[in-house]
Amino acid sequence: MFAALRILKDVFGYDAFRGNQAAIIDRVAGGGDALVLMPTGGGKSLCYQVPGLLREGLAVIVSPLIALMDDQVATLDELGVAAVALNSTLSAEEQRGIAERVRRGEIKFLYLAPERLVQPRMLDFLQRLPQLALFAIDEAHCVSQWGHDFRPEYLQLGQLAELFPGVPRIALTATADMRTREEIAQRLHLQEAERFLSSFDRPNIFYRIQPKDQPRKQLLAFLAARKGDAGIVYCLSRKKVEEVAEFLSAQGFPALPYHAGLPNELRAYNQKRFLNEEGLIMVATIAFGMGIDKPNVRFVCHMDLPKSLEAYYQETGRAGRDGLPADAWMAYGLQDVVFLKQMLANSEGDERHKRIEQHKLDAMLALCEETRCRRQALLAYFDEVLEKPCGHCDTCVDNVQTWDATEPARQALSAIYRSGQRYGVGHLVDILLGRENDKIRASGHQHLPVFGIGKALTEGDWRTLFRQLVARGLADVDLEGYGGLRLTDACRPLLRGEVTLELRRDLKPQQAAKASGSS
Ligand code: ADP
Ligand code: ZN
């Protein structure tokens, strides 16, 4: 291990390995295969860079992210390590030049995209080299169809095992539940690889999820205590990205937009500013962030619901990489659910794929309506057990109240049923509160037995209740029809009186604003 430590100090300028790094490096430097699960920011790069330097020959790094490859090459360059990235922007002549330097043994690290590596000519080229140090497969979860980043090219990487039997392979990822892990091992032919699992907990991140009421106001309330901090605000649509960036700028928070629809130069310029200047807010679609290494991002906000917990974890994980306190804040509402379900229904893809996506969305919703520790729930999703509530998330510190919603839930379900399972929340609430407006009269719903039975609750209470019913799968949005609510099989036991229903009580807007200011 002494040699590894020397390299760590002499080349990279660090004093000690972190977490599993030393064990992983030991394994790979010794010629063994490894499957590494480590959260973003955990220090995965050193896990192949150090063994790459320790071993004779070229180290080949496969990554789907060009930006990330370029970053790493630049960093290695500065450290005086010979590294290049092969990508499609290079001319044929430049590529030949690189090949020549590789052949002469002048290059230590070769970064390339998977589709590049598996080209017969490339494989042939590599096989002719006298010695390869290792293969590193970054973002290994891309091989999983269960994951949200599936890349068919990754499937072909399995052949490396047979083509290069003596060369150690290390697969790395920051997102993999048990199931994805198995898929990686199987598809990349890494069944024999030693597994290194790091905890995914990010203890310095404070998690907060609020019901969406007046989202911009809520966002401002959250930001009020964070003036001058750098952060990311995620929105679902490009249009919303631009609107929110403008809004924040007008409110005195320096904000930049980022989405795939902006001209390349502007996008690159905004990204550069965000990385190099202090205290900027990047308002972005999920196009922003992969491979961004800015340690002092103090908060990540979600103005819209991510479509899975994997996405939520990745995106919030960009906060607080320096280990100092950071916040993950989200506002979510029924509209988000309807919208994502609609996208899902309209998406291409077979039934199996849709079922998986649906399952992932359900898990995301469950986290939003969670009444216990959010961190415990989040880690549990990644098959990790946190023994005690964390004391550092909203549900832990706010002392979330629950209430027995059995009776109102029955009334709400019955309003859905009696009105023909065709109406949206607004109309259903009008029925429950007994409001005789035009739409009610036109449908004759003032004569329904449920008309006006819900006056004990406020409009806000009812909206919350409907959101929670949908989130828990007790009611569903009819996407073929007009987007009205309908009953699901799952609600029958409740209607029959066989079970009760405990729901989390939403904080009132003022309480919520106060709470997020003080976290
Ligand atoms: P990942 O790929 O897991 O997201 P990186 O490899 O990019 O993480 O590392 C994240 C940051 O941590 C980088 O700035 C890196 O230089 C730093 N880092 C990694 N390992 C160490 C270490 N042993 N000591 C100090 N800094 C480290
Ligand atoms: Zn907690």
Short mmCIF file of N, CA and C in Angstrom, two decimals, residues 206-312:
data_model
loop_
_atom_site.label_atom_id
_atom_site.label_comp_id
_atom_site.label_asym_id
_atom_site.label_seq_id
_atom_site.Cartn_x
_atom_site.Cartn_y
_atom_site.Cartn_z
N PHE A 206 -29.50 18.56 4.50
CA PHE A 206 -30.79 18.61 5.19
C PHE A 206 -31.89 18.49 4.14
N TYR A 207 -32.77 17.50 4.31
CA TYR A 207 -33.83 17.28 3.33
C TYR A 207 -35.14 17.94 3.77
N ARG A 208 -35.76 18.65 2.84
CA ARG A 208 -37.08 19.20 3.13
C ARG A 208 -37.97 19.11 1.90
N ILE A 209 -39.17 18.61 2.08
CA ILE A 209 -40.13 18.53 0.98
C ILE A 209 -41.43 19.19 1.42
N GLN A 210 -41.85 20.21 0.67
CA GLN A 210 -43.05 20.95 1.06
C GLN A 210 -44.15 20.77 0.04
N PRO A 211 -45.40 20.78 0.51
CA PRO A 211 -46.50 20.81 -0.46
C PRO A 211 -46.44 22.11 -1.24
N LYS A 212 -46.70 22.02 -2.53
CA LYS A 212 -46.62 23.21 -3.38
C LYS A 212 -47.88 24.02 -3.21
N ASP A 213 -47.67 25.29 -2.85
CA ASP A 213 -48.83 26.15 -2.61
C ASP A 213 -48.68 27.37 -3.50
N GLN A 214 -47.74 28.23 -3.16
CA GLN A 214 -47.36 29.32 -4.05
C GLN A 214 -45.86 29.16 -4.27
N PRO A 215 -45.50 28.34 -5.25
CA PRO A 215 -44.12 27.87 -5.34
C PRO A 215 -43.06 28.97 -5.37
N ARG A 216 -43.31 30.06 -6.09
CA ARG A 216 -42.27 31.10 -6.16
C ARG A 216 -42.07 31.77 -4.81
N LYS A 217 -43.20 32.03 -4.14
CA LYS A 217 -43.12 32.62 -2.82
C LYS A 217 -42.38 31.68 -1.87
N GLN A 218 -42.70 30.41 -1.99
CA GLN A 218 -42.05 29.42 -1.12
C GLN A 218 -40.56 29.38 -1.39
N LEU A 219 -40.21 29.46 -2.68
CA LEU A 219 -38.79 29.44 -3.04
C LEU A 219 -38.08 30.66 -2.45
N LEU A 220 -38.71 31.82 -2.57
CA LEU A 220 -38.09 33.04 -2.02
C LEU A 220 -37.90 32.91 -0.52
N ALA A 221 -38.91 32.36 0.15
CA ALA A 221 -38.80 32.21 1.60
C ALA A 221 -37.62 31.31 1.94
N PHE A 222 -37.45 30.27 1.15
CA PHE A 222 -36.32 29.38 1.38
C PHE A 222 -35.00 30.09 1.13
N LEU A 223 -34.95 30.88 0.06
CA LEU A 223 -33.70 31.54 -0.32
C LEU A 223 -33.34 32.71 0.59
N ALA A 224 -34.35 33.26 1.25
CA ALA A 224 -34.13 34.47 2.04
C ALA A 224 -32.96 34.32 3.00
N ALA A 225 -32.85 33.15 3.62
CA ALA A 225 -31.78 32.94 4.60
C ALA A 225 -30.48 32.49 3.93
N ARG A 226 -30.47 32.46 2.59
CA ARG A 226 -29.30 31.91 1.90
C ARG A 226 -28.74 32.86 0.86
N LYS A 227 -28.90 34.13 1.09
CA LYS A 227 -28.35 35.13 0.15
C LYS A 227 -26.85 34.95 0.00
N GLY A 228 -26.38 34.99 -1.26
CA GLY A 228 -24.94 34.89 -1.48
C GLY A 228 -24.45 33.46 -1.62
N ASP A 229 -25.33 32.49 -1.40
CA ASP A 229 -24.92 31.09 -1.56
C ASP A 229 -25.11 30.64 -3.00
N ALA A 230 -24.27 29.71 -3.43
CA ALA A 230 -24.45 29.10 -4.74
C ALA A 230 -25.42 27.94 -4.63
N GLY A 231 -26.28 27.80 -5.65
CA GLY A 231 -27.24 26.69 -5.59
C GLY A 231 -27.80 26.37 -6.96
N ILE A 232 -28.53 25.28 -7.01
CA ILE A 232 -29.17 24.87 -8.26
C ILE A 232 -30.67 24.79 -8.02
N VAL A 233 -31.46 25.33 -8.95
CA VAL A 233 -32.91 25.21 -8.87
C VAL A 233 -33.38 24.43 -10.10
N TYR A 234 -33.90 23.24 -9.87
CA TYR A 234 -34.34 22.42 -11.00
C TYR A 234 -35.81 22.65 -11.33
N CYS A 235 -36.10 22.81 -12.62
CA CYS A 235 -37.48 22.90 -13.11
C CYS A 235 -37.64 21.88 -14.23
N LEU A 236 -38.88 21.49 -14.47
CA LEU A 236 -39.13 20.45 -15.46
C LEU A 236 -39.02 20.96 -16.90
N SER A 237 -39.52 22.16 -17.15
CA SER A 237 -39.57 22.62 -18.54
C SER A 237 -38.60 23.77 -18.80
N ARG A 238 -38.22 23.91 -20.06
CA ARG A 238 -37.31 24.98 -20.45
C ARG A 238 -37.93 26.35 -20.18
N LYS A 239 -39.23 26.42 -20.49
CA LYS A 239 -39.93 27.69 -20.32
C LYS A 239 -39.88 28.12 -18.86
N LYS A 240 -40.15 27.16 -18.00
CA LYS A 240 -40.17 27.48 -16.57
C LYS A 240 -38.78 27.85 -16.08
N VAL A 241 -37.77 27.19 -16.62
CA VAL A 241 -36.39 27.54 -16.27
C VAL A 241 -36.14 29.02 -16.52
N GLU A 242 -36.54 29.48 -17.71
CA GLU A 242 -36.28 30.87 -18.05
C GLU A 242 -37.09 31.82 -17.18
N GLU A 243 -38.37 31.45 -16.95
CA GLU A 243 -39.21 32.31 -16.12
C GLU A 243 -38.67 32.42 -14.70
N VAL A 244 -38.29 31.29 -14.13
CA VAL A 244 -37.83 31.32 -12.74
C VAL A 244 -36.48 32.05 -12.64
N ALA A 245 -35.61 31.88 -13.64
CA ALA A 245 -34.32 32.58 -13.62
C ALA A 245 -34.56 34.09 -13.66
N GLU A 246 -35.50 34.51 -14.50
CA GLU A 246 -35.80 35.94 -14.59
C GLU A 246 -36.39 36.45 -13.28
N PHE A 247 -37.32 35.66 -12.77
CA PHE A 247 -37.97 36.04 -11.51
C PHE A 247 -36.95 36.21 -10.39
N LEU A 248 -36.05 35.26 -10.26
CA LEU A 248 -35.06 35.34 -9.19
C LEU A 248 -34.14 36.54 -9.38
N SER A 249 -33.71 36.76 -10.62
CA SER A 249 -32.85 37.91 -10.88
C SER A 249 -33.55 39.20 -10.47
N ALA A 250 -34.84 39.29 -10.84
CA ALA A 250 -35.60 40.49 -10.51
C ALA A 250 -35.74 40.66 -8.99
N GLN A 251 -35.68 39.56 -8.28
CA GLN A 251 -35.82 39.62 -6.81
C GLN A 251 -34.47 39.79 -6.13
N GLY A 252 -33.43 40.03 -6.92
CA GLY A 252 -32.13 40.27 -6.31
C GLY A 252 -31.29 39.03 -6.05
N PHE A 253 -31.69 37.90 -6.64
CA PHE A 253 -30.86 36.71 -6.54
C PHE A 253 -30.23 36.45 -7.91
N PRO A 254 -28.90 36.61 -8.03
CA PRO A 254 -28.27 36.42 -9.33
C PRO A 254 -28.46 35.00 -9.84
N ALA A 255 -29.23 34.86 -10.93
CA ALA A 255 -29.57 33.52 -11.41
C ALA A 255 -29.34 33.41 -12.92
N LEU A 256 -28.91 32.23 -13.35
CA LEU A 256 -28.65 31.96 -14.76
C LEU A 256 -29.50 30.79 -15.22
N PRO A 257 -29.99 30.84 -16.46
CA PRO A 257 -30.75 29.69 -16.97
C PRO A 257 -29.84 28.67 -17.64
N TYR A 258 -30.27 27.41 -17.62
CA TYR A 258 -29.52 26.36 -18.31
C TYR A 258 -30.50 25.28 -18.76
N HIS A 259 -30.61 25.09 -20.07
CA HIS A 259 -31.39 23.95 -20.59
C HIS A 259 -30.93 23.65 -22.01
N ALA A 260 -31.34 22.51 -22.49
CA ALA A 260 -30.83 22.01 -23.78
C ALA A 260 -31.26 22.87 -24.96
N GLY A 261 -32.25 23.76 -24.75
CA GLY A 261 -32.71 24.58 -25.85
C GLY A 261 -31.90 25.86 -26.05
N LEU A 262 -31.00 26.17 -25.12
CA LEU A 262 -30.19 27.38 -25.26
C LEU A 262 -29.04 27.12 -26.24
N PRO A 263 -28.57 28.17 -26.90
CA PRO A 263 -27.42 27.99 -27.80
C PRO A 263 -26.23 27.42 -27.01
N ASN A 264 -25.46 26.58 -27.66
CA ASN A 264 -24.34 25.93 -26.98
C ASN A 264 -23.42 26.88 -26.25
N GLU A 265 -23.09 28.02 -26.92
CA GLU A 265 -22.11 28.94 -26.33
C GLU A 265 -22.65 29.52 -25.03
N LEU A 266 -23.95 29.88 -25.06
CA LEU A 266 -24.54 30.49 -23.88
C LEU A 266 -24.58 29.47 -22.73
N ARG A 267 -24.91 28.24 -23.09
CA ARG A 267 -24.96 27.20 -22.06
C ARG A 267 -23.59 27.00 -21.44
N ALA A 268 -22.59 26.91 -22.29
CA ALA A 268 -21.23 26.70 -21.79
C ALA A 268 -20.80 27.89 -20.95
N TYR A 269 -21.19 29.09 -21.40
CA TYR A 269 -20.80 30.31 -20.69
C TYR A 269 -21.45 30.33 -19.31
N ASN A 270 -22.74 30.03 -19.25
CA ASN A 270 -23.43 30.02 -17.96
C ASN A 270 -22.84 28.99 -17.01
N GLN A 271 -22.52 27.85 -17.57
CA GLN A 271 -21.94 26.80 -16.73
C GLN A 271 -20.60 27.24 -16.16
N LYS A 272 -19.80 27.86 -17.01
CA LYS A 272 -18.49 28.33 -16.58
C LYS A 272 -18.64 29.35 -15.47
N ARG A 273 -19.58 30.28 -15.66
CA ARG A 273 -19.78 31.31 -14.63
C ARG A 273 -20.20 30.66 -13.32
N PHE A 274 -21.12 29.73 -13.41
CA PHE A 274 -21.60 29.06 -12.20
C PHE A 274 -20.44 28.39 -11.46
N LEU A 275 -19.54 27.76 -12.22
CA LEU A 275 -18.43 27.05 -11.59
C LEU A 275 -17.40 28.01 -11.01
N ASN A 276 -17.20 29.14 -11.68
CA ASN A 276 -16.07 29.99 -11.29
C ASN A 276 -16.43 31.18 -10.41
N GLU A 277 -17.67 31.65 -10.54
CA GLU A 277 -18.05 32.79 -9.70
C GLU A 277 -18.73 32.30 -8.44
N GLU A 278 -18.72 33.15 -7.43
CA GLU A 278 -19.35 32.75 -6.17
C GLU A 278 -20.80 33.21 -6.14
N GLY A 279 -21.62 32.44 -5.46
CA GLY A 279 -22.97 32.91 -5.13
C GLY A 279 -23.96 32.99 -6.27
N LEU A 280 -23.76 32.24 -7.34
CA LEU A 280 -24.74 32.24 -8.41
C LEU A 280 -25.73 31.10 -8.25
N ILE A 281 -26.95 31.34 -8.74
CA ILE A 281 -27.96 30.28 -8.73
C ILE A 281 -28.16 29.81 -10.17
N MET A 282 -28.03 28.52 -10.38
CA MET A 282 -28.28 27.97 -11.71
C MET A 282 -29.70 27.45 -11.72
N VAL A 283 -30.54 28.03 -12.58
CA VAL A 283 -31.90 27.50 -12.74
C VAL A 283 -31.86 26.62 -13.97
N ALA A 284 -32.19 25.34 -13.82
CA ALA A 284 -31.86 24.40 -14.89
C ALA A 284 -32.86 23.26 -15.01
N THR A 285 -32.88 22.68 -16.19
CA THR A 285 -33.55 21.39 -16.34
C THR A 285 -32.53 20.32 -15.93
N ILE A 286 -32.96 19.07 -15.96
CA ILE A 286 -32.03 18.02 -15.52
C ILE A 286 -30.88 17.85 -16.50
N ALA A 287 -30.92 18.60 -17.63
CA ALA A 287 -29.77 18.58 -18.54
C ALA A 287 -28.52 19.08 -17.83
N PHE A 288 -28.69 19.80 -16.75
CA PHE A 288 -27.54 20.35 -16.04
C PHE A 288 -27.12 19.48 -14.86
N GLY A 289 -25.83 19.21 -14.76
CA GLY A 289 -25.34 18.64 -13.51
C GLY A 289 -24.50 17.40 -13.64
N MET A 290 -24.76 16.55 -14.64
CA MET A 290 -23.96 15.33 -14.78
C MET A 290 -22.49 15.69 -14.86
N GLY A 291 -21.73 15.21 -13.93
CA GLY A 291 -20.30 15.43 -14.00
C GLY A 291 -19.84 16.81 -13.54
N ILE A 292 -20.76 17.62 -13.03
CA ILE A 292 -20.36 18.93 -12.51
C ILE A 292 -19.75 18.75 -11.13
N ASP A 293 -18.53 19.22 -10.97
CA ASP A 293 -17.87 19.07 -9.68
C ASP A 293 -17.62 20.44 -9.06
N LYS A 294 -18.66 20.98 -8.45
CA LYS A 294 -18.51 22.23 -7.72
C LYS A 294 -18.77 21.92 -6.26
N PRO A 295 -17.73 21.98 -5.44
CA PRO A 295 -17.88 21.47 -4.08
C PRO A 295 -18.81 22.29 -3.20
N ASN A 296 -18.89 23.62 -3.45
CA ASN A 296 -19.62 24.45 -2.50
C ASN A 296 -21.01 24.86 -2.98
N VAL A 297 -21.70 23.94 -3.64
CA VAL A 297 -23.12 24.18 -3.94
C VAL A 297 -23.86 24.03 -2.61
N ARG A 298 -24.51 25.11 -2.16
CA ARG A 298 -25.09 25.09 -0.80
C ARG A 298 -26.52 24.57 -0.78
N PHE A 299 -27.20 24.60 -1.93
CA PHE A 299 -28.55 24.06 -1.93
C PHE A 299 -28.93 23.57 -3.32
N VAL A 300 -29.82 22.60 -3.33
CA VAL A 300 -30.44 22.15 -4.57
C VAL A 300 -31.95 22.19 -4.34
N CYS A 301 -32.66 22.95 -5.19
CA CYS A 301 -34.11 23.06 -5.05
C CYS A 301 -34.79 22.35 -6.21
N HIS A 302 -35.91 21.75 -5.92
CA HIS A 302 -36.75 21.18 -6.98
C HIS A 302 -38.08 21.91 -7.00
N MET A 303 -38.34 22.59 -8.10
CA MET A 303 -39.64 23.25 -8.25
C MET A 303 -40.67 22.26 -8.81
N ASP A 304 -40.19 21.14 -9.31
CA ASP A 304 -41.08 20.09 -9.82
C ASP A 304 -40.55 18.75 -9.34
N LEU A 305 -41.45 17.80 -9.32
CA LEU A 305 -41.12 16.48 -8.80
C LEU A 305 -40.21 15.71 -9.77
N PRO A 306 -39.08 15.19 -9.30
CA PRO A 306 -38.29 14.30 -10.16
C PRO A 306 -39.06 13.00 -10.39
N LYS A 307 -38.68 12.26 -11.42
CA LYS A 307 -39.52 11.10 -11.72
C LYS A 307 -39.10 9.82 -11.01
N SER A 308 -38.01 9.90 -10.26
CA SER A 308 -37.63 8.73 -9.47
C SER A 308 -36.76 9.16 -8.30
N LEU A 309 -36.60 8.25 -7.34
CA LEU A 309 -35.73 8.54 -6.21
C LEU A 309 -34.27 8.56 -6.63
N GLU A 310 -33.94 7.77 -7.65
CA GLU A 310 -32.57 7.80 -8.16
C GLU A 310 -32.23 9.21 -8.64
N ALA A 311 -33.16 9.79 -9.40
CA ALA A 311 -32.95 11.13 -9.93
C ALA A 311 -32.88 12.14 -8.78
N TYR A 312 -33.79 12.00 -7.82
CA TYR A 312 -33.81 12.91 -6.69
C TYR A 312 -32.49 12.84 -5.92
#
